[in-house]
Amino acid sequence: MRRWQYQLALGLISPWLLWDAWRRYRHARPGHRRLLEQFGRLRDGLPQSGLWLHAVSLGEVRAAAMLVTELQARWPNLPIVISTTTETGAEAARALGLPHFYAPFDLAFAQRRVLARLRPRLMVVMETELWPNLVREAGRARIPLVIANARLSDRSYRRYVRWGGGLLREVLSGVDLICAQSAADRDRFLALGAAHAEDCGNLKFDLPVSEEVVPVSAERRLTWLAASTHPGEEAQVLAAHQAVQARYPEARLILVPRHPERAGEVRRLVERSGLSMEVWAPDRQPDDRPAVEVVDRAGLLAGLFPEVPVVFMGGSLVAVGGHNPIEPAAVGRAVLHGPAVQNFRPVFAALDGRDACREVADSEALGVAVIECFDQPERWAATGALARGVIAEHRGAADRLVDRLASWLD
């Protein structure tokens, strides 16, 4: 792709962007979204001459939280303002206590207006948000830009190699520093044309690790959690649960689709399977729990990991590439996962190297594995303790990243 093609595409979709901004404004809770903010029209009172931190959604904000803690410890008077794209990310950002706004669309005039309004000393973008106009306008304004916790999955790398072209090389060369999650990610960015890329480690390893593994309550002893599942995967999870119930009739499953808007579709799938089903509710009494509880809201998953003895990490029995196992591991819950984990290969490799997780090939193997975990709870709890230890050993990415930002912030 060339720049003129990118600009033409933006122009063609501008009416849709305007409609999307209006739709989001109409559906947001009162006071939580400002009209036209995504076109660079920011409200008054946002801090200037500090650090602009951009995190797309919930996962990126959680990773950014560790960075924010280190930044505030090193530079307590540094103003930090955070932008997000999604509402779930916005809610998490507000919980950090930072001034928040919705990130502008990558229209040159919108990026220019935001940069002129904030006048940041430094901009940090979480993971792999490579927006051509943002990079160009930051360069023109002489505002250094860093990509933090950057990663490139196999699929993304192939797509960039095929379609990136001169525009991608221009964007990467305009980024002052790319702090990658692993050496493999660093090498991929360099191969694509990045001027400066380093292996700084994965910020998500810096999640707080529990002092001790929290024991599972007696009422949840035979409950397992299928986290961040995708289309084509829920049917396999339900087949596995039917096998588990053949051995343990009182077994329960908490099913959490990756995208909450699919909860209705997932509920209908459970109903067709013949299993009893309810929408997950925190105050439901143990005797009232159905065979399957479907979670239909975002932001609840992290709180569910400590409550169950067995976690299956979704996106791995279908061609999605898996999701991050660090959060359950940090609270002492080892994960079961399918073979498709290329999105988080370094993390799974670290856990696999210590026998701190277990791969299953299909729904039948998943059912067998859950039964074995229920049969031998002490052994699986010990595996969870190993997983927690692996996470603790890999902490320190936030410190390394902050050290690299010091040249712009000291």
Coordinates of C-alpha atoms in Angstrom, one line a residue:
M1 CA 0.0 0.0 0.0
R2 CA 1.1 3.6 -0.7
R3 CA 0.2 6.7 1.2
W4 CA -2.2 8.1 -1.4
Q5 CA -4.1 4.8 -1.4
Y6 CA -4.4 4.9 2.4
Q7 CA -5.6 8.5 2.3
L8 CA -8.1 7.7 -0.4
A9 CA -9.5 4.8 1.6
L10 CA -9.9 7.1 4.6
G11 CA -11.7 9.6 2.6
L12 CA -14.1 7.0 1.2
I13 CA -15.0 5.7 4.7
S14 CA -15.2 9.1 6.4
P15 CA -19.1 9.1 6.3
W16 CA -19.1 5.7 8.0
L17 CA -16.6 7.1 10.6
L18 CA -18.9 10.0 11.3
W19 CA -21.9 7.6 11.7
D20 CA -19.8 5.3 14.0
A21 CA -18.9 8.2 16.2
W22 CA -22.6 9.2 16.5
R23 CA -23.6 5.6 17.1
R24 CA -21.1 5.2 19.9
Y25 CA -22.2 8.5 21.4
R26 CA -25.8 7.5 21.4
H27 CA -25.2 4.2 23.1
A28 CA -22.6 5.3 25.7
R29 CA -23.6 5.9 29.3
P30 CA -24.4 9.6 30.0
G31 CA -21.3 11.7 30.3
H32 CA -19.0 8.9 29.2
R33 CA -18.5 9.7 25.6
R34 CA -18.0 13.1 24.0
L35 CA -19.5 13.9 20.6
L36 CA -16.8 14.3 17.8
E37 CA -13.9 13.5 20.2
Q38 CA -12.8 10.9 17.6
F39 CA -12.4 13.7 15.2
G40 CA -10.0 15.6 17.5
R41 CA -12.4 17.7 19.4
L42 CA -11.2 17.2 22.9
R43 CA -12.8 18.6 26.1
D44 CA -11.2 21.2 28.2
G45 CA -9.0 20.3 31.2
L46 CA -6.9 17.5 29.8
P47 CA -3.3 17.9 31.0
Q48 CA -0.6 19.2 28.6
S49 CA 3.1 18.8 28.2
G50 CA 3.1 15.3 29.7
L51 CA 2.8 11.8 28.3
W52 CA 0.0 10.6 26.0
L53 CA -0.6 6.9 26.5
H54 CA -2.8 5.1 24.0
A55 CA -4.3 1.7 24.7
V56 CA -7.0 0.3 22.4
S57 CA -9.1 -1.9 24.7
L58 CA -9.3 -3.7 28.0
G59 CA -6.3 -6.0 27.5
E60 CA -4.0 -3.2 26.4
V61 CA -5.1 -1.0 29.4
R62 CA -4.4 -3.8 31.8
A63 CA -0.9 -4.1 30.4
A64 CA -0.5 -0.3 30.5
A65 CA -1.4 -0.3 34.2
M66 CA 1.9 -1.8 35.1
L67 CA 3.7 0.8 33.0
V68 CA 1.7 3.6 34.6
T69 CA 2.7 2.4 38.1
E70 CA 6.4 2.5 37.2
L71 CA 6.1 5.9 35.4
Q72 CA 4.4 7.5 38.4
A73 CA 7.0 6.0 40.8
R74 CA 9.9 7.4 38.6
W75 CA 8.3 10.7 37.6
P76 CA 5.5 11.5 40.2
N77 CA 4.9 15.0 38.7
L78 CA 4.6 13.7 35.1
P79 CA 1.1 14.4 33.7
I80 CA -0.3 11.3 32.0
V81 CA -3.4 11.2 29.8
I82 CA -4.8 8.0 28.3
S83 CA -6.8 7.4 25.2
T84 CA -8.7 4.2 24.2
T85 CA -10.9 3.1 21.3
T86 CA -13.4 0.9 23.0
E87 CA -15.8 1.5 25.9
T88 CA -14.4 -1.5 27.9
G89 CA -11.0 0.0 27.6
A90 CA -12.4 3.4 28.6
E91 CA -13.9 1.9 31.8
A92 CA -10.5 0.3 32.7
A93 CA -8.7 3.5 32.0
R94 CA -11.0 5.5 34.3
A95 CA -10.3 3.0 37.0
L96 CA -6.6 3.9 36.8
G97 CA -7.6 7.4 37.8
L98 CA -6.1 9.0 34.7
P99 CA -7.7 11.7 32.5
H100 CA -9.2 9.9 29.5
F101 CA -10.4 10.6 26.0
Y102 CA -11.4 8.5 23.0
A103 CA -8.6 8.3 20.5
P104 CA -9.1 10.1 17.2
F105 CA -9.6 8.3 13.9
D106 CA -6.4 8.3 11.9
L107 CA -7.4 11.4 9.9
A108 CA -4.5 13.8 9.6
F109 CA -6.4 16.9 10.7
A110 CA -7.8 15.0 13.8
Q111 CA -4.4 13.7 14.8
R112 CA -2.9 17.2 14.3
R113 CA -5.6 18.8 16.5
V114 CA -5.0 16.3 19.4
L115 CA -1.2 16.7 19.3
A116 CA -1.5 20.5 19.2
R117 CA -4.0 20.4 22.1
L118 CA -2.0 18.0 24.3
R119 CA 1.5 19.0 23.3
P120 CA 2.9 15.8 24.9
R121 CA 6.6 15.4 25.6
L122 CA 6.2 11.8 24.6
M123 CA 3.6 9.5 23.1
V124 CA 3.5 5.8 24.0
V125 CA 1.2 3.4 22.0
M126 CA 0.5 0.0 23.4
E127 CA 1.1 -3.1 21.4
T128 CA 0.8 -2.8 17.6
E129 CA -1.3 0.3 16.7
L130 CA 0.6 1.5 13.6
W131 CA -1.4 4.5 12.3
P132 CA 0.3 6.2 9.4
N133 CA -1.1 9.7 9.9
L134 CA -0.5 9.6 13.7
V135 CA 3.2 8.7 13.1
R136 CA 3.6 11.4 10.4
E137 CA 2.0 14.1 12.4
A138 CA 3.9 13.2 15.6
G139 CA 7.1 13.4 13.5
R140 CA 6.2 16.8 12.1
A141 CA 5.4 18.1 15.6
R142 CA 8.8 16.6 16.8
I143 CA 7.0 14.5 19.4
P144 CA 8.8 11.2 20.0
L145 CA 6.6 8.1 19.6
V146 CA 7.3 4.7 21.2
I147 CA 5.4 1.5 20.6
A148 CA 5.3 -0.5 23.9
N149 CA 4.7 -4.2 24.4
A150 CA 4.7 -4.6 20.6
R151 CA 4.0 -8.0 19.1
L152 CA 3.4 -9.4 15.7
S153 CA 1.5 -12.7 15.3
D154 CA 2.3 -15.1 12.5
R155 CA -0.8 -13.9 10.7
S156 CA -0.1 -10.2 11.1
Y157 CA 3.5 -10.6 10.0
R158 CA 2.4 -12.4 6.8
R159 CA -0.2 -9.8 6.1
Y160 CA 2.3 -6.9 6.6
V161 CA 4.9 -8.6 4.4
R162 CA 2.3 -9.0 1.7
W163 CA 0.4 -5.7 1.9
G164 CA 2.5 -3.3 3.9
G165 CA 4.8 -2.0 1.1
G166 CA 6.3 1.4 1.2
L167 CA 3.7 2.9 3.6
L168 CA 4.5 0.3 6.3
R169 CA 8.3 1.0 5.9
E170 CA 7.6 4.7 6.2
V171 CA 5.5 4.2 9.3
L172 CA 8.0 1.9 11.0
S173 CA 11.0 4.2 10.2
G174 CA 9.1 7.1 11.8
V175 CA 8.7 5.4 15.2
D176 CA 11.4 6.4 17.6
L177 CA 11.5 3.1 19.4
I178 CA 9.7 -0.2 19.3
C179 CA 9.8 -2.1 22.6
A180 CA 8.9 -5.7 21.6
Q181 CA 7.5 -8.5 23.8
S182 CA 10.1 -11.0 22.6
A183 CA 13.3 -11.4 20.5
A184 CA 11.2 -12.9 17.8
D185 CA 8.8 -9.9 17.7
R186 CA 11.8 -7.6 17.6
D187 CA 13.4 -9.4 14.7
R188 CA 10.1 -9.3 12.8
F189 CA 9.8 -5.5 13.2
L190 CA 13.4 -5.0 12.1
A191 CA 12.7 -7.2 9.0
L192 CA 9.7 -5.0 8.1
G193 CA 11.8 -1.8 8.2
A194 CA 11.8 -0.6 11.8
A195 CA 14.6 1.8 12.5
H196 CA 14.9 1.0 16.3
A197 CA 13.4 -2.1 17.9
E198 CA 14.5 -3.9 21.1
D199 CA 13.3 -6.9 23.2
C200 CA 12.0 -5.4 26.4
G201 CA 9.8 -8.3 27.5
N202 CA 6.1 -8.7 28.0
L203 CA 4.4 -6.1 30.2
K204 CA 1.7 -8.6 31.0
F205 CA 4.2 -10.7 33.0
D206 CA 4.3 -7.8 35.4
L207 CA 0.7 -8.5 36.5
P208 CA 0.6 -8.8 40.3
V209 CA 1.3 -12.4 41.3
S210 CA -0.6 -13.6 44.3
E211 CA 1.4 -14.2 47.5
E212 CA -0.1 -17.6 47.8
V213 CA -2.3 -19.7 45.5
V214 CA -5.9 -19.1 46.6
P215 CA -7.7 -22.3 47.4
V216 CA -10.8 -23.1 45.5
S217 CA -14.0 -23.2 47.6
A218 CA -15.7 -26.5 48.1
E219 CA -18.7 -25.4 46.1
R220 CA -16.5 -24.7 43.1
R221 CA -14.4 -27.9 43.3
L222 CA -16.1 -29.3 40.2
T223 CA -16.4 -26.1 38.2
W224 CA -14.3 -25.3 35.2
L225 CA -14.0 -22.2 33.1
A226 CA -13.8 -21.9 29.3
A227 CA -12.3 -18.4 28.7
S228 CA -12.5 -16.2 25.6
T229 CA -14.1 -18.8 23.3
H230 CA -14.8 -18.2 19.6
P231 CA -17.4 -19.5 17.0
G232 CA -16.8 -23.2 16.3
E233 CA -15.2 -23.6 19.7
E234 CA -18.2 -23.4 22.1
A235 CA -19.6 -26.6 20.5
Q236 CA -16.4 -28.4 21.3
V237 CA -16.4 -27.1 24.8
L238 CA -20.0 -28.2 25.4
A239 CA -19.2 -31.7 24.0
A240 CA -16.3 -31.9 26.4
H241 CA -18.6 -30.8 29.3
Q242 CA -21.1 -33.5 28.5
A243 CA -18.3 -36.0 28.8
V244 CA -17.3 -34.5 32.1
Q245 CA -20.8 -34.7 33.4
A246 CA -21.0 -38.4 32.5
R247 CA -18.2 -38.8 35.1
Y248 CA -19.2 -36.0 37.4
P249 CA -23.0 -35.2 37.1
E250 CA -22.6 -32.3 39.4
A251 CA -19.9 -30.6 37.3
R252 CA -20.4 -27.0 36.2
L253 CA -19.1 -25.0 33.4
I254 CA -18.6 -21.2 33.2
L255 CA -18.5 -20.2 29.5
V256 CA -17.1 -16.8 28.6
P257 CA -17.3 -15.9 24.9
R258 CA -14.5 -13.6 23.7
H259 CA -17.0 -11.1 22.5
P260 CA -19.9 -10.5 24.9
E261 CA -22.2 -9.5 22.0
R262 CA -22.2 -13.2 21.0
A263 CA -23.7 -14.3 24.4
G264 CA -27.2 -14.7 22.9
E265 CA -25.8 -17.0 20.1
V266 CA -23.9 -19.0 22.7
R267 CA -26.9 -19.4 25.0
R268 CA -28.9 -20.8 22.1
L269 CA -26.1 -23.2 21.4
V270 CA -26.2 -24.4 25.0
E271 CA -29.9 -24.8 24.9
R272 CA -29.7 -27.0 21.8
S273 CA -27.1 -29.2 23.5
G274 CA -29.7 -30.1 26.1
L275 CA -27.6 -28.8 29.0
S276 CA -29.3 -26.6 31.6
M277 CA -28.2 -23.0 31.2
E278 CA -28.4 -19.5 32.9
V279 CA -26.7 -16.2 32.4
W280 CA -23.9 -15.9 34.9
A281 CA -24.8 -14.1 38.2
P282 CA -22.4 -13.6 41.1
D283 CA -25.0 -14.1 43.8
R284 CA -26.5 -17.3 42.6
Q285 CA -26.7 -20.0 45.3
P286 CA -24.7 -23.2 44.7
D287 CA -27.8 -25.3 44.6
D288 CA -29.3 -23.1 41.9
R289 CA -26.4 -23.3 39.5
P290 CA -27.2 -24.9 36.1
A291 CA -24.8 -27.1 34.1
V292 CA -23.6 -24.1 32.2
E293 CA -23.4 -20.4 33.1
V294 CA -22.8 -18.0 30.2
V295 CA -21.1 -14.7 30.9
D296 CA -22.6 -11.9 28.8
R297 CA -20.5 -8.9 30.1
A298 CA -16.9 -7.8 29.5
G299 CA -14.5 -7.2 32.3
L300 CA -15.4 -10.1 34.5
L301 CA -13.0 -12.7 33.4
A302 CA -10.0 -11.8 35.6
G303 CA -12.2 -12.1 38.7
L304 CA -13.3 -15.6 37.7
F305 CA -9.9 -17.2 37.3
P306 CA -9.2 -17.6 41.1
E307 CA -12.7 -19.1 41.7
V308 CA -12.2 -22.3 39.6
P309 CA -9.7 -25.1 39.7
V310 CA -9.5 -25.6 35.9
V311 CA -9.2 -23.1 33.1
F312 CA -9.4 -23.7 29.4
M313 CA -8.0 -20.8 27.3
G314 CA -10.1 -20.3 24.2
G315 CA -9.1 -19.3 20.7
S316 CA -6.9 -22.4 20.6
L317 CA -9.1 -25.1 19.3
V318 CA -10.0 -23.0 16.3
A319 CA -7.7 -21.1 13.9
V320 CA -7.6 -17.9 16.0
G321 CA -4.2 -18.3 17.7
G322 CA -5.1 -18.5 21.3
H323 CA -5.4 -15.9 24.1
N324 CA -3.1 -14.8 26.9
P325 CA -2.7 -17.3 29.7
I326 CA -0.8 -15.0 32.0
E327 CA -3.8 -13.8 34.1
P328 CA -4.9 -17.2 35.2
A329 CA -1.3 -18.3 35.7
A330 CA -0.6 -15.3 37.9
V331 CA -3.2 -16.4 40.4
G332 CA -2.0 -20.0 40.4
R333 CA -4.3 -21.5 37.8
A334 CA -2.6 -23.6 35.1
V335 CA -4.5 -23.7 31.8
L336 CA -5.6 -26.2 29.3
H337 CA -5.3 -25.1 25.7
G338 CA -5.6 -26.3 22.1
P339 CA -2.8 -26.5 19.6
A340 CA -3.4 -23.0 18.0
V341 CA -1.5 -20.7 20.3
Q342 CA 0.7 -18.8 17.8
N343 CA -0.5 -15.4 19.0
F344 CA 1.2 -16.0 22.4
R345 CA 3.8 -18.6 21.5
P346 CA 6.6 -17.2 23.8
V347 CA 4.3 -17.2 26.8
F348 CA 3.0 -20.7 26.2
A349 CA 6.5 -21.9 25.5
A350 CA 7.7 -20.6 28.9
L351 CA 4.8 -22.4 30.6
D352 CA 5.2 -25.6 28.6
G353 CA 8.9 -25.7 29.3
R354 CA 8.1 -26.1 33.0
D355 CA 5.1 -28.4 32.5
A356 CA 2.9 -25.6 33.8
C357 CA 0.1 -26.0 31.3
R358 CA -1.4 -28.8 29.2
E359 CA -2.2 -29.0 25.5
V360 CA -5.3 -30.8 24.3
A361 CA -5.9 -31.7 20.6
D362 CA -9.7 -31.7 20.4
S363 CA -13.0 -31.7 22.4
E364 CA -12.5 -35.3 23.4
A365 CA -9.1 -34.7 24.8
L366 CA -10.4 -31.6 26.5
G367 CA -13.1 -33.6 28.3
V368 CA -10.5 -36.2 29.4
A369 CA -8.1 -33.5 30.7
V370 CA -10.8 -31.8 32.8
I371 CA -11.8 -35.2 34.3
E372 CA -8.2 -35.9 35.2
C373 CA -7.9 -32.5 36.8
F374 CA -11.0 -33.2 38.9
D375 CA -9.7 -36.7 39.7
Q376 CA -6.4 -35.4 40.9
P377 CA -7.0 -31.9 42.3
E378 CA -3.7 -31.7 44.3
R379 CA -1.7 -32.6 41.2
W380 CA -3.4 -29.9 39.1
A381 CA -3.1 -27.4 41.9
A382 CA 0.7 -28.0 42.0
T383 CA 0.8 -27.4 38.2
G384 CA -1.0 -24.1 38.9
A385 CA 1.7 -23.2 41.5
L386 CA 4.3 -23.9 38.8
A387 CA 2.5 -21.6 36.4
R388 CA 2.5 -18.8 39.0
G389 CA 6.2 -19.3 39.5
V390 CA 6.9 -19.0 35.8
I391 CA 5.1 -15.6 35.7
A392 CA 7.0 -14.4 38.7
E393 CA 10.3 -15.3 37.0
H394 CA 9.5 -13.2 33.9
R395 CA 8.6 -10.0 35.6
G396 CA 10.5 -6.8 35.0
A397 CA 9.4 -5.6 31.5
A398 CA 7.9 -2.4 33.0
D399 CA 11.3 -1.5 34.6
R400 CA 13.1 -2.1 31.4
L401 CA 10.7 -0.1 29.4
V402 CA 10.8 2.9 31.8
D403 CA 14.6 2.8 31.6
R404 CA 14.3 3.3 27.8
L405 CA 11.8 6.1 28.1
A406 CA 14.1 8.0 30.5
S407 CA 16.0 9.7 27.7
W408 CA 12.8 11.6 26.8
L409 CA 11.4 12.1 30.3
D410 CA 14.4 13.0 32.5

